[in-house]
PDB file of C-alpha atoms in Angstrom:
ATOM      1  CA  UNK A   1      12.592  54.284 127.678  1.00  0.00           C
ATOM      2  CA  UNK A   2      14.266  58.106 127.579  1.00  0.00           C
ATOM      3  CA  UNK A   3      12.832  60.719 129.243  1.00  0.00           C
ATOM      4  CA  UNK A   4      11.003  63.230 126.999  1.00  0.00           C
ATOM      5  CA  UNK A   5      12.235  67.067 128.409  1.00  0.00           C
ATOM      6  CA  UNK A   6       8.883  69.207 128.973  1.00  0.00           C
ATOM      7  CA  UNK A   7      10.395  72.448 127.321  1.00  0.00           C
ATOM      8  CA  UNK A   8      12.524  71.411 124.594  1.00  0.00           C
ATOM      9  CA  UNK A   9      11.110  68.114 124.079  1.00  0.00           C
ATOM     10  CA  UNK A  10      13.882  66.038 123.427  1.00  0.00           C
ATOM     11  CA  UNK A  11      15.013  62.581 125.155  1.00  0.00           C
ATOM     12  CA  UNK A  12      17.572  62.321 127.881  1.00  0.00           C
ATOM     13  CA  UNK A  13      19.687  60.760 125.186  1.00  0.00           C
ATOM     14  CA  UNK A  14      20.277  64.099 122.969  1.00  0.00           C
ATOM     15  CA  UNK A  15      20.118  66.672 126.294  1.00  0.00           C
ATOM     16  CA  UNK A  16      21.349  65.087 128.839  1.00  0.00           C
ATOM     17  CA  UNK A  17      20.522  64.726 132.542  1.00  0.00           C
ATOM     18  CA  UNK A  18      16.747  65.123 133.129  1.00  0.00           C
ATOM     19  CA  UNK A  19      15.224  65.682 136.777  1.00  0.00           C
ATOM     20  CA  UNK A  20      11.611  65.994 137.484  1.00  0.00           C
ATOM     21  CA  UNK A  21       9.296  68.435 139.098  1.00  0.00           C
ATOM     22  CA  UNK A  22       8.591  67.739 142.363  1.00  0.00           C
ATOM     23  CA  UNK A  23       5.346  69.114 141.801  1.00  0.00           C
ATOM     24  CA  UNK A  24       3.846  67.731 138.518  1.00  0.00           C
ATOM     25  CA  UNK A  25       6.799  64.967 138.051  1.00  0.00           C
ATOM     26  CA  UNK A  26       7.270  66.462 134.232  1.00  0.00           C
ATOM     27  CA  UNK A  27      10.807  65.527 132.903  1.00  0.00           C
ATOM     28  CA  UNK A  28      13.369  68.686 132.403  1.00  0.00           C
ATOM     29  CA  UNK A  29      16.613  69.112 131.346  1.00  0.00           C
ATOM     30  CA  UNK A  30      19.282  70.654 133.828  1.00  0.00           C
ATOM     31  CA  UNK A  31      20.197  72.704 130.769  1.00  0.00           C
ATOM     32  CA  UNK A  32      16.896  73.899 129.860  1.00  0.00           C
ATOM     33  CA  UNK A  33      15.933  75.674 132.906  1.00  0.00           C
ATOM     34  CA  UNK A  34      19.489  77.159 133.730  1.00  0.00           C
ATOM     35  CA  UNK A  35      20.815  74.419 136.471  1.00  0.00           C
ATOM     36  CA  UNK A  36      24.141  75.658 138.359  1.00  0.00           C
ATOM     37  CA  UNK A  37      26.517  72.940 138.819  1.00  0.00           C
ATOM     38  CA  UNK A  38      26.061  73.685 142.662  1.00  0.00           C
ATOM     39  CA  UNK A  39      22.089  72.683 142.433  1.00  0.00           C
ATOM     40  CA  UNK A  40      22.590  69.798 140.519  1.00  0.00           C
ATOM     41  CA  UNK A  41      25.064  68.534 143.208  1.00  0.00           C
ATOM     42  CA  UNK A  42      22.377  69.257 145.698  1.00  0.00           C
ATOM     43  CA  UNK A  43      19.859  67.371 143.461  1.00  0.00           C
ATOM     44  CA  UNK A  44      22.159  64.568 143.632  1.00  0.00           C
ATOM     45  CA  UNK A  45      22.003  63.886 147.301  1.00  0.00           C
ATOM     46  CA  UNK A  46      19.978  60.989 148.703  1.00  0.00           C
ATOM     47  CA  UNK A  47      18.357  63.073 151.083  1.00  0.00           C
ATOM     48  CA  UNK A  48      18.235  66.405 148.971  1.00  0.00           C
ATOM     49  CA  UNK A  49      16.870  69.351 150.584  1.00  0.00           C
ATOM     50  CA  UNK A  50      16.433  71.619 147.320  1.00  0.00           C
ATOM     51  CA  UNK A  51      13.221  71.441 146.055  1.00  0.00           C
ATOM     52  CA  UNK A  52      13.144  71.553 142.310  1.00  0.00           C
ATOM     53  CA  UNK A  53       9.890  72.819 140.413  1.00  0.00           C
ATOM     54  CA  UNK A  54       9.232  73.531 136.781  1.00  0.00           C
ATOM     55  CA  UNK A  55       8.112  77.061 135.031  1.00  0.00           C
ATOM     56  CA  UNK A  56       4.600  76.730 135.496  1.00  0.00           C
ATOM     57  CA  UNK A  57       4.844  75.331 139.135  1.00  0.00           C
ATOM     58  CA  UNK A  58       6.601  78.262 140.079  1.00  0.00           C
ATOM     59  CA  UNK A  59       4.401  80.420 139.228  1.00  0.00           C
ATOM     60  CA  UNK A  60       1.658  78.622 140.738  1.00  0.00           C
ATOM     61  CA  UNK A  61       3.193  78.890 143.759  1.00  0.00           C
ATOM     62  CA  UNK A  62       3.911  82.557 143.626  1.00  0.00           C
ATOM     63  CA  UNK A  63       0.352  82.803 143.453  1.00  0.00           C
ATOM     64  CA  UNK A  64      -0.133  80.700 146.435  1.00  0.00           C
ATOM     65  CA  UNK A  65       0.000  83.281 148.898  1.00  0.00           C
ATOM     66  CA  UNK A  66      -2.967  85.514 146.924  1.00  0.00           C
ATOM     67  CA  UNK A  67      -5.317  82.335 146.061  1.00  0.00           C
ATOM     68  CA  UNK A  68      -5.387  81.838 150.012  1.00  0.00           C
ATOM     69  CA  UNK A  69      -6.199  85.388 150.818  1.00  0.00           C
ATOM     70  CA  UNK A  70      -9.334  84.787 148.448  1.00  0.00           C
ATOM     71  CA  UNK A  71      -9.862  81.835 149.884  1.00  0.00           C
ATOM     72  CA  UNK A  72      -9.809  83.369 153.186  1.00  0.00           C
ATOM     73  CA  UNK A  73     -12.156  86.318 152.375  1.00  0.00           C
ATOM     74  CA  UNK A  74     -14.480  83.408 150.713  1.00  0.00           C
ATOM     75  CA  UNK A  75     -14.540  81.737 153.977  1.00  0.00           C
ATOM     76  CA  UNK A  76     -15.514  84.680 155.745  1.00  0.00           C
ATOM     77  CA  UNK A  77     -18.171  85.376 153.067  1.00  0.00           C
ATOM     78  CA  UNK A  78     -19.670  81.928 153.951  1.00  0.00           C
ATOM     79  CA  UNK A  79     -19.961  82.389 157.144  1.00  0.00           C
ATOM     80  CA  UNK A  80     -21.334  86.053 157.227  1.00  0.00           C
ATOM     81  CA  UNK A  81     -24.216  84.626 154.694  1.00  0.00           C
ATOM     82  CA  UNK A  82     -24.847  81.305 157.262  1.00  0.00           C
ATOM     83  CA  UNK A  83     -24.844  84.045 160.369  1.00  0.00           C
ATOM     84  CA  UNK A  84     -26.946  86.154 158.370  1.00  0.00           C
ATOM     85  CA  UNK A  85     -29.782  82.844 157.477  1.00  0.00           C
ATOM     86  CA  UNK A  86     -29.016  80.800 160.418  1.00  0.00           C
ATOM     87  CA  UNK A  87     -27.465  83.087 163.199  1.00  0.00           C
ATOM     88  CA  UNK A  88     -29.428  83.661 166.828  1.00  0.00           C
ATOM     89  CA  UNK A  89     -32.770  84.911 165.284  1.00  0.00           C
ATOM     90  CA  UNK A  90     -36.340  84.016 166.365  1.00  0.00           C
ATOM     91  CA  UNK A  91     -37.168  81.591 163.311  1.00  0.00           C
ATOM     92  CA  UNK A  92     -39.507  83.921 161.846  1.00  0.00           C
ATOM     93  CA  UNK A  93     -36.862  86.409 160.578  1.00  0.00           C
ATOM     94  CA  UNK A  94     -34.675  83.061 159.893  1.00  0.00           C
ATOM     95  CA  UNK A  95     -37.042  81.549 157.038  1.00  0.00           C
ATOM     96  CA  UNK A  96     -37.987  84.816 155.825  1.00  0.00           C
ATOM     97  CA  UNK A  97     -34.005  84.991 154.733  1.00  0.00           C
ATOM     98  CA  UNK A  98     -33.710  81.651 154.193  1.00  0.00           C
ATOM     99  CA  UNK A  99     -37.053  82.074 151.384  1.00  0.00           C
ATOM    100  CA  UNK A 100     -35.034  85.124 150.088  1.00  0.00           C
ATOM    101  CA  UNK A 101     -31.810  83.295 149.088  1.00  0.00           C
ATOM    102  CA  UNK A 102     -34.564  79.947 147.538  1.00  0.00           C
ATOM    103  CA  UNK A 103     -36.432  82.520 145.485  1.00  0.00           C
ATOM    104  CA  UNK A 104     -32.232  84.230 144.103  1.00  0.00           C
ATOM    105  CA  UNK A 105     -31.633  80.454 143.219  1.00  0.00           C
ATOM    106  CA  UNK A 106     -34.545  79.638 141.532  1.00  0.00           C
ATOM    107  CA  UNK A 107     -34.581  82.512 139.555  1.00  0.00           C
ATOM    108  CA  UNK A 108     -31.011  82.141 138.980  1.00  0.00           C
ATOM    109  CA  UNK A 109     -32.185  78.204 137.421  1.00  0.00           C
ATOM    110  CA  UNK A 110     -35.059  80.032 135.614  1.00  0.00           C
ATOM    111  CA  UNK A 111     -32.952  82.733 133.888  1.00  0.00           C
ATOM    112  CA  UNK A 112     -32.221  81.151 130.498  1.00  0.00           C
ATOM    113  CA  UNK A 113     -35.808  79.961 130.230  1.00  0.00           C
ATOM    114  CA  UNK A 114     -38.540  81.237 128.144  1.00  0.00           C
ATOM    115  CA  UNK A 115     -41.832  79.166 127.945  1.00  0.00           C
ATOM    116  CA  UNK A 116     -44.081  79.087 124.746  1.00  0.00           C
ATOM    117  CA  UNK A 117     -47.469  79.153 124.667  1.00  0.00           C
ATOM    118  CA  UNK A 118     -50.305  78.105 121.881  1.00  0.00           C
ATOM    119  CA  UNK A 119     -48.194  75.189 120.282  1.00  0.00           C
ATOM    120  CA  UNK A 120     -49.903  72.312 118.657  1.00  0.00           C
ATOM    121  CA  UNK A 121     -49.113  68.921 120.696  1.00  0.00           C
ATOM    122  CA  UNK A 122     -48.301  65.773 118.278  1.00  0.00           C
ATOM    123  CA  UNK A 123     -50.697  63.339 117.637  1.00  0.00           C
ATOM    124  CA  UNK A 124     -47.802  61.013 118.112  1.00  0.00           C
ATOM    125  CA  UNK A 125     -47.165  58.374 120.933  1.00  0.00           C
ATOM    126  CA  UNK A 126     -43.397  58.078 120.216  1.00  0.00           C
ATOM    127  CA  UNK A 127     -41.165  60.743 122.955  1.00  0.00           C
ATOM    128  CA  UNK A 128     -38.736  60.897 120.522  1.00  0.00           C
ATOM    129  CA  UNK A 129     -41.381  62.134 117.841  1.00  0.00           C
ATOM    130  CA  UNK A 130     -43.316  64.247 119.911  1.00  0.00           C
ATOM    131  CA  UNK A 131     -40.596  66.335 121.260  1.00  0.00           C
ATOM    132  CA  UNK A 132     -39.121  66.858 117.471  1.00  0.00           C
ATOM    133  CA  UNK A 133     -42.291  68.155 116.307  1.00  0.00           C
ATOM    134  CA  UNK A 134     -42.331  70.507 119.150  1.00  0.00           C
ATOM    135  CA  UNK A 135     -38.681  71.664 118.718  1.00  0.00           C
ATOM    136  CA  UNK A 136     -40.021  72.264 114.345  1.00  0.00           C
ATOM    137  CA  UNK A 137     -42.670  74.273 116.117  1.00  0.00           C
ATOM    138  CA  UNK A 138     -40.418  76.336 118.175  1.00  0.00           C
ATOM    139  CA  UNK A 139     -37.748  76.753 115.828  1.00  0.00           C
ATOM    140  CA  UNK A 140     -39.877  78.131 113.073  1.00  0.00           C
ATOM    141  CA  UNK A 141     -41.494  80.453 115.508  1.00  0.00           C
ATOM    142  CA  UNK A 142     -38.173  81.772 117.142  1.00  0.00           C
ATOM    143  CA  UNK A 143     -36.745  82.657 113.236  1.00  0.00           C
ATOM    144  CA  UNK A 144     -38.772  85.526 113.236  1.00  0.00           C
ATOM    145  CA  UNK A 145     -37.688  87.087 116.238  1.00  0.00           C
ATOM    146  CA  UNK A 146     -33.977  86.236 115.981  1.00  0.00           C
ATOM    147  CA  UNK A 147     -31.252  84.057 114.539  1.00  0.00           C
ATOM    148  CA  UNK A 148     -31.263  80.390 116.406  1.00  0.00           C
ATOM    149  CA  UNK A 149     -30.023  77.220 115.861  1.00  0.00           C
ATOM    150  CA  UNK A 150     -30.539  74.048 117.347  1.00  0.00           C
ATOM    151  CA  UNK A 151     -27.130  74.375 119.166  1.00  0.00           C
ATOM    152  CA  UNK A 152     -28.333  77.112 120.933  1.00  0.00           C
ATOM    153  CA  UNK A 153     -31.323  74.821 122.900  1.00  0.00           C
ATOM    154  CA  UNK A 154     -30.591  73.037 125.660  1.00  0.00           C
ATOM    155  CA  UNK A 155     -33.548  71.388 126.113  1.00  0.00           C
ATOM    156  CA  UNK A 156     -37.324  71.376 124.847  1.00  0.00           C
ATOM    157  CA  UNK A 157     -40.080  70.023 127.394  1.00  0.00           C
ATOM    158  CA  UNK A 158     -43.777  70.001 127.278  1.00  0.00           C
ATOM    159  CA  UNK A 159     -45.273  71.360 130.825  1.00  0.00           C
ATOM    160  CA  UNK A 160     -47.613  69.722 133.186  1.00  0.00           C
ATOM    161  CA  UNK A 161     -49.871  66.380 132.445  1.00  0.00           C
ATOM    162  CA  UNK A 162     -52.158  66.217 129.019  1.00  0.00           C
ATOM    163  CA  UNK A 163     -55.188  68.103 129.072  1.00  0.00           C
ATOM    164  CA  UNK A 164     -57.999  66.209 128.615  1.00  0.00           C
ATOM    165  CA  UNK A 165     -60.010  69.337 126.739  1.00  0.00           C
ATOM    166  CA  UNK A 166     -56.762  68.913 124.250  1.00  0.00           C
ATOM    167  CA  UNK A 167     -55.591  72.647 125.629  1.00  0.00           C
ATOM    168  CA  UNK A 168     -51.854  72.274 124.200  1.00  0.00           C
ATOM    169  CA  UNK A 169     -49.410  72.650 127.252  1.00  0.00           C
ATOM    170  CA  UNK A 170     -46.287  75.354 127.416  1.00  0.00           C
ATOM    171  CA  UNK A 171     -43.337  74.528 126.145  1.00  0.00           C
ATOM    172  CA  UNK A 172     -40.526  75.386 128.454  1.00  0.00           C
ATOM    173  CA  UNK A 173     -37.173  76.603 125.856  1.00  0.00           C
ATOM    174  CA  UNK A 174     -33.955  76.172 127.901  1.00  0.00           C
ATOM    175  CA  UNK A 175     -30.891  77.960 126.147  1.00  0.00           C
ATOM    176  CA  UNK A 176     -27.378  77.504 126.626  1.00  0.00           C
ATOM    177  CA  UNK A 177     -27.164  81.385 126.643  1.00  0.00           C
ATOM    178  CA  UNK A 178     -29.011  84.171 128.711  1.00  0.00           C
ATOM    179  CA  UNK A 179     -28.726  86.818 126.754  1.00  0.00           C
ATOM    180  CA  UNK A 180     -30.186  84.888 123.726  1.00  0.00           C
ATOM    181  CA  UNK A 181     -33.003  84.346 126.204  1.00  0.00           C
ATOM    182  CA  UNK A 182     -33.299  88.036 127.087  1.00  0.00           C
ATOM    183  CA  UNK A 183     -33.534  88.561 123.551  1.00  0.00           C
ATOM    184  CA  UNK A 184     -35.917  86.897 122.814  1.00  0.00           C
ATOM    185  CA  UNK A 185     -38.469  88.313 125.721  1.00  0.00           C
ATOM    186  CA  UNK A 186     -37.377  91.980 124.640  1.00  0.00           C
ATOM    187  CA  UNK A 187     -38.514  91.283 120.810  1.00  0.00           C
ATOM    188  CA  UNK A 188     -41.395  88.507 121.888  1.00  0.00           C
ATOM    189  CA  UNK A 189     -43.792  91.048 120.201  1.00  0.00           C
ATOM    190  CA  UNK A 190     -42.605  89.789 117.075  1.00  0.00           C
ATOM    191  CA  UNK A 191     -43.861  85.836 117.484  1.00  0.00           C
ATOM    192  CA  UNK A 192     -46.396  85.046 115.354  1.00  0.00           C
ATOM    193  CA  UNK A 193     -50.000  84.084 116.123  1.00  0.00           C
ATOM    194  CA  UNK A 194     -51.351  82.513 117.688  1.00  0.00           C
ATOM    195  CA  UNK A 195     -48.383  81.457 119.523  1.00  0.00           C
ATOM    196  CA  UNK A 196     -47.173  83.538 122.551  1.00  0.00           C
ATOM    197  CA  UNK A 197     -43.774  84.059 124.446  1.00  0.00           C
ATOM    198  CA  UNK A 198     -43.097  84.640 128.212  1.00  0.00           C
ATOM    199  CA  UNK A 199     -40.464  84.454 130.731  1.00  0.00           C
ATOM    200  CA  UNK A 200     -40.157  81.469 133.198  1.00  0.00           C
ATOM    201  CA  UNK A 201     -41.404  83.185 136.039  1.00  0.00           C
ATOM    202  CA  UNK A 202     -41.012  81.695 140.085  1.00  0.00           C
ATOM    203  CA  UNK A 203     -44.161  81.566 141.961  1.00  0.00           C
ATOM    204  CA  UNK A 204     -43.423  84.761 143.780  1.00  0.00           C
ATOM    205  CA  UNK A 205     -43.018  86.496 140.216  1.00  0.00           C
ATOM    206  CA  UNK A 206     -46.542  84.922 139.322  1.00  0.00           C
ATOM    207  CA  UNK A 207     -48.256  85.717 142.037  1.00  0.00           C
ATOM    208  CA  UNK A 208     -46.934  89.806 142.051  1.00  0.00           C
ATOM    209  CA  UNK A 209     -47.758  90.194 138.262  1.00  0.00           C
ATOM    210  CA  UNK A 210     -51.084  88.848 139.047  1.00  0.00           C
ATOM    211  CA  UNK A 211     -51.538  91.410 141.846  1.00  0.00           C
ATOM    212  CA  UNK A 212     -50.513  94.111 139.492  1.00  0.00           C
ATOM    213  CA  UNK A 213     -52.777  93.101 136.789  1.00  0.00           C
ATOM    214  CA  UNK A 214     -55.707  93.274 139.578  1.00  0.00           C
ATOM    215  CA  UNK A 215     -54.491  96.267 140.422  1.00  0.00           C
ATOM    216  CA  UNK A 216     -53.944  97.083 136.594  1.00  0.00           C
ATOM    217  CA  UNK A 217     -57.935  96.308 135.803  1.00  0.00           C
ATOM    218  CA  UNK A 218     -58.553  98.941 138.759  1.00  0.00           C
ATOM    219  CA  UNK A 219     -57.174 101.712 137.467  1.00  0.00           C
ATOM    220  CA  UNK A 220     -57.930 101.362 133.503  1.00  0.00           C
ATOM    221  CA  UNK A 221     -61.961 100.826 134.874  1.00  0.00           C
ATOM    222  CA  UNK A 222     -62.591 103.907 132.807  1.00  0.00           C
ATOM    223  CA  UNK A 223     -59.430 104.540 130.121  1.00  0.00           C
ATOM    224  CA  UNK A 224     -56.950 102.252 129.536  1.00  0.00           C
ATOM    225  CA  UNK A 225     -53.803 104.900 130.177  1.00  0.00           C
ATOM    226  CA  UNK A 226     -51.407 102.255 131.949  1.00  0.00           C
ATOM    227  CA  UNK A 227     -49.735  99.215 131.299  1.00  0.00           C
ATOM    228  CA  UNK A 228     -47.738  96.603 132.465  1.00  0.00           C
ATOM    229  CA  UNK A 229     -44.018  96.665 131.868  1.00  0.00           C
ATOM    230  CA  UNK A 230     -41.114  94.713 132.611  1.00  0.00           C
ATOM    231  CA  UNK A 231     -38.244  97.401 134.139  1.00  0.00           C
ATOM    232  CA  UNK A 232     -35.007  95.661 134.969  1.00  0.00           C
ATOM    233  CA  UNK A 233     -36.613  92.150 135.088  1.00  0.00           C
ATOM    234  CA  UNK A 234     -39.390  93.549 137.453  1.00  0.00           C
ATOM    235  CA  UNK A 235     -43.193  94.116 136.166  1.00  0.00           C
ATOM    236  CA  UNK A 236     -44.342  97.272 136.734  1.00  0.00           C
ATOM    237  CA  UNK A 237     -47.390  99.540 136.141  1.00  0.00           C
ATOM    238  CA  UNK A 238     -46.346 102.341 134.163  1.00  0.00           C
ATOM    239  CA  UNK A 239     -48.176 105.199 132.081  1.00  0.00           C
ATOM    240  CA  UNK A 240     -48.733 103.596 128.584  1.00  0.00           C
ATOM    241  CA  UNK A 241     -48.113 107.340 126.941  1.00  0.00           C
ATOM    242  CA  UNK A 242     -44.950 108.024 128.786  1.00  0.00           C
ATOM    243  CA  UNK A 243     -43.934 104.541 128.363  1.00  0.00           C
ATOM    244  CA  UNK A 244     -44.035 104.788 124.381  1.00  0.00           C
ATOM    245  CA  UNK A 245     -42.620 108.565 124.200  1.00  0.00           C
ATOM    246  CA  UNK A 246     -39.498 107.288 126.386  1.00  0.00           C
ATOM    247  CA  UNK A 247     -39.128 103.921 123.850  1.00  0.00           C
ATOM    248  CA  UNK A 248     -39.168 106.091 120.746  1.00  0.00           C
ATOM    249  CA  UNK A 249     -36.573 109.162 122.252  1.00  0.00           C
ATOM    250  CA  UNK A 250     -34.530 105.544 123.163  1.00  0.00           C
ATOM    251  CA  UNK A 251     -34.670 104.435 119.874  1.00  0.00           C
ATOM    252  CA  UNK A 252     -33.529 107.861 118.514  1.00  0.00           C
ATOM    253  CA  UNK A 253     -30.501 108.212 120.468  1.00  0.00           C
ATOM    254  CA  UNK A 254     -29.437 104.562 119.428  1.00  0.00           C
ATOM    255  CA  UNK A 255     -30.295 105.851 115.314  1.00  0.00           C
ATOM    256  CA  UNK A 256     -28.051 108.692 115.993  1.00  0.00           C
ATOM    257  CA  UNK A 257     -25.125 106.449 117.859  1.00  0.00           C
ATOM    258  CA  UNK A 258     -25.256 104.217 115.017  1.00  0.00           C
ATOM    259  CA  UNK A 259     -24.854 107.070 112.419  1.00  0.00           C
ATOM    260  CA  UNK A 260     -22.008 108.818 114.063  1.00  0.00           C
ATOM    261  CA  UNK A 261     -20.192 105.548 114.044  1.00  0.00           C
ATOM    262  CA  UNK A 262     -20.994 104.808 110.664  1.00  0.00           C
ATOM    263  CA  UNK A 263     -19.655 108.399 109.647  1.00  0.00           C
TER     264      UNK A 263
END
């Protein structure tokens, strides 16, 4: 059977001699990629020195040289991060960092998660059932904050065992995106009632926002003037009144950027 050539792809039989790459074996004919008559006599050898390597593999291999210097500095990355967890610590100050780096990974699974609260469970004893009604729920719901489709869910899952005061669970949305997800929790004022939107929060995020709403009930004893917002994916108390005036000189600016590009 001929040889098919990789660049012009025609047989041996219509472009004559064909040698492989001695990297990715792919046929090629000596004419094609500009063979002196001097390399094809050293391709002809039995024990041939001259290493012969197509387009592509030569360019790979000019990139050799910079792929290992990133490998390199990766290494050395590694290792830093293990001396910095693991190096000679007392192990106090060692599974402190080592809870740091759990807590950047869990958040880092969490991040395309919202969970939904206030949906109806399904009478139904059938998995297959029960989570469909669910996603019906969810999707209805979500249309009124944004465009979604079904494509855009990874996964739909019920939280935690049945309640046996019928209490309807959270359901944990996983997206395939994480802005779609930040979306979402920026416009989850907009879900109807009585269902509610948050985001998938790590224990440590729980137990802080819990501490600030404590702290929260403290200092609106008298006047509610503060509130609890969420600044660059960290709750904080703020001053409800300066909160609001900053939103509404935010939206302004983004009216007026809009208009100068529509003019």
């Amino acid at each position: 059977m001929a040889s098919i050539c990789a660049v012009c792809e025609k047989s041996s039989e219509v472009g004559g001699r064909i040698y492989n790459c001695d990297s990715c074996r792919r046929p090629l004919h000596a004419d094609c990629i500009g063979l002196t008559a001097t390399e094809i006599k050293a391709l002809d050898l039995r024990q041939r020195v001259l290493k012969l390597f197509c387009l592509d593999c030569e360019k790979g291999l000019a990139c050799l040289p910079e792929v290992l210097c990133k490998l390199n500095n990766l290494t050395d990355t590694v290792n830093k991060i293990d001396k910095f967890i693991f190096g000679n610590e007392d192990s106090t100050a060692s599974l402190f960092k080592l809870e740091i780096v759990n807590e950047i990974n869990d958040r880092v699974l969490r991040k395309n998660n919202v969970i939904f609260y206030n949906a109806k469970e399904s009478d139904s004893e059938l998995p297959e059932e029960r989570k469909n009604f669910d996603l019906k729920i969810v999707m209805r719901s979500l249309s009124k904050i944004c465009t979604v489709s079904e494509t855009d869910i990874v996964k739909v899952l019920r939280l935690g065992k049945i309640k046996s005061d019928g209490e309807p669970r959270p359901i944990k949305i996983i997206f395939n995106d994480h802005g779609l997800a930040l979306k979402i929790l920026k416009d989850k004022h907009k879900c109807e009632k009585p269902y509610a939107i948050n985001g998938d929060l790590t224990l440590q995020q729980r137990d802080q926002l819990k501490a600030l709403r404590e702290e929260l009930d403290i200092l609106n004893k008298d006047e509610e003037l503060k509130t609890i917002k969420f600044i660059n994916g960290s709750p904080k108390i703020v001053n409800k009144r300066d909160y609001e005036k900053g939103k509404e000189n935010e939206n302004v600016k983004k009216d007026q950027l809009k208009n100068r590009r529509k003019n």
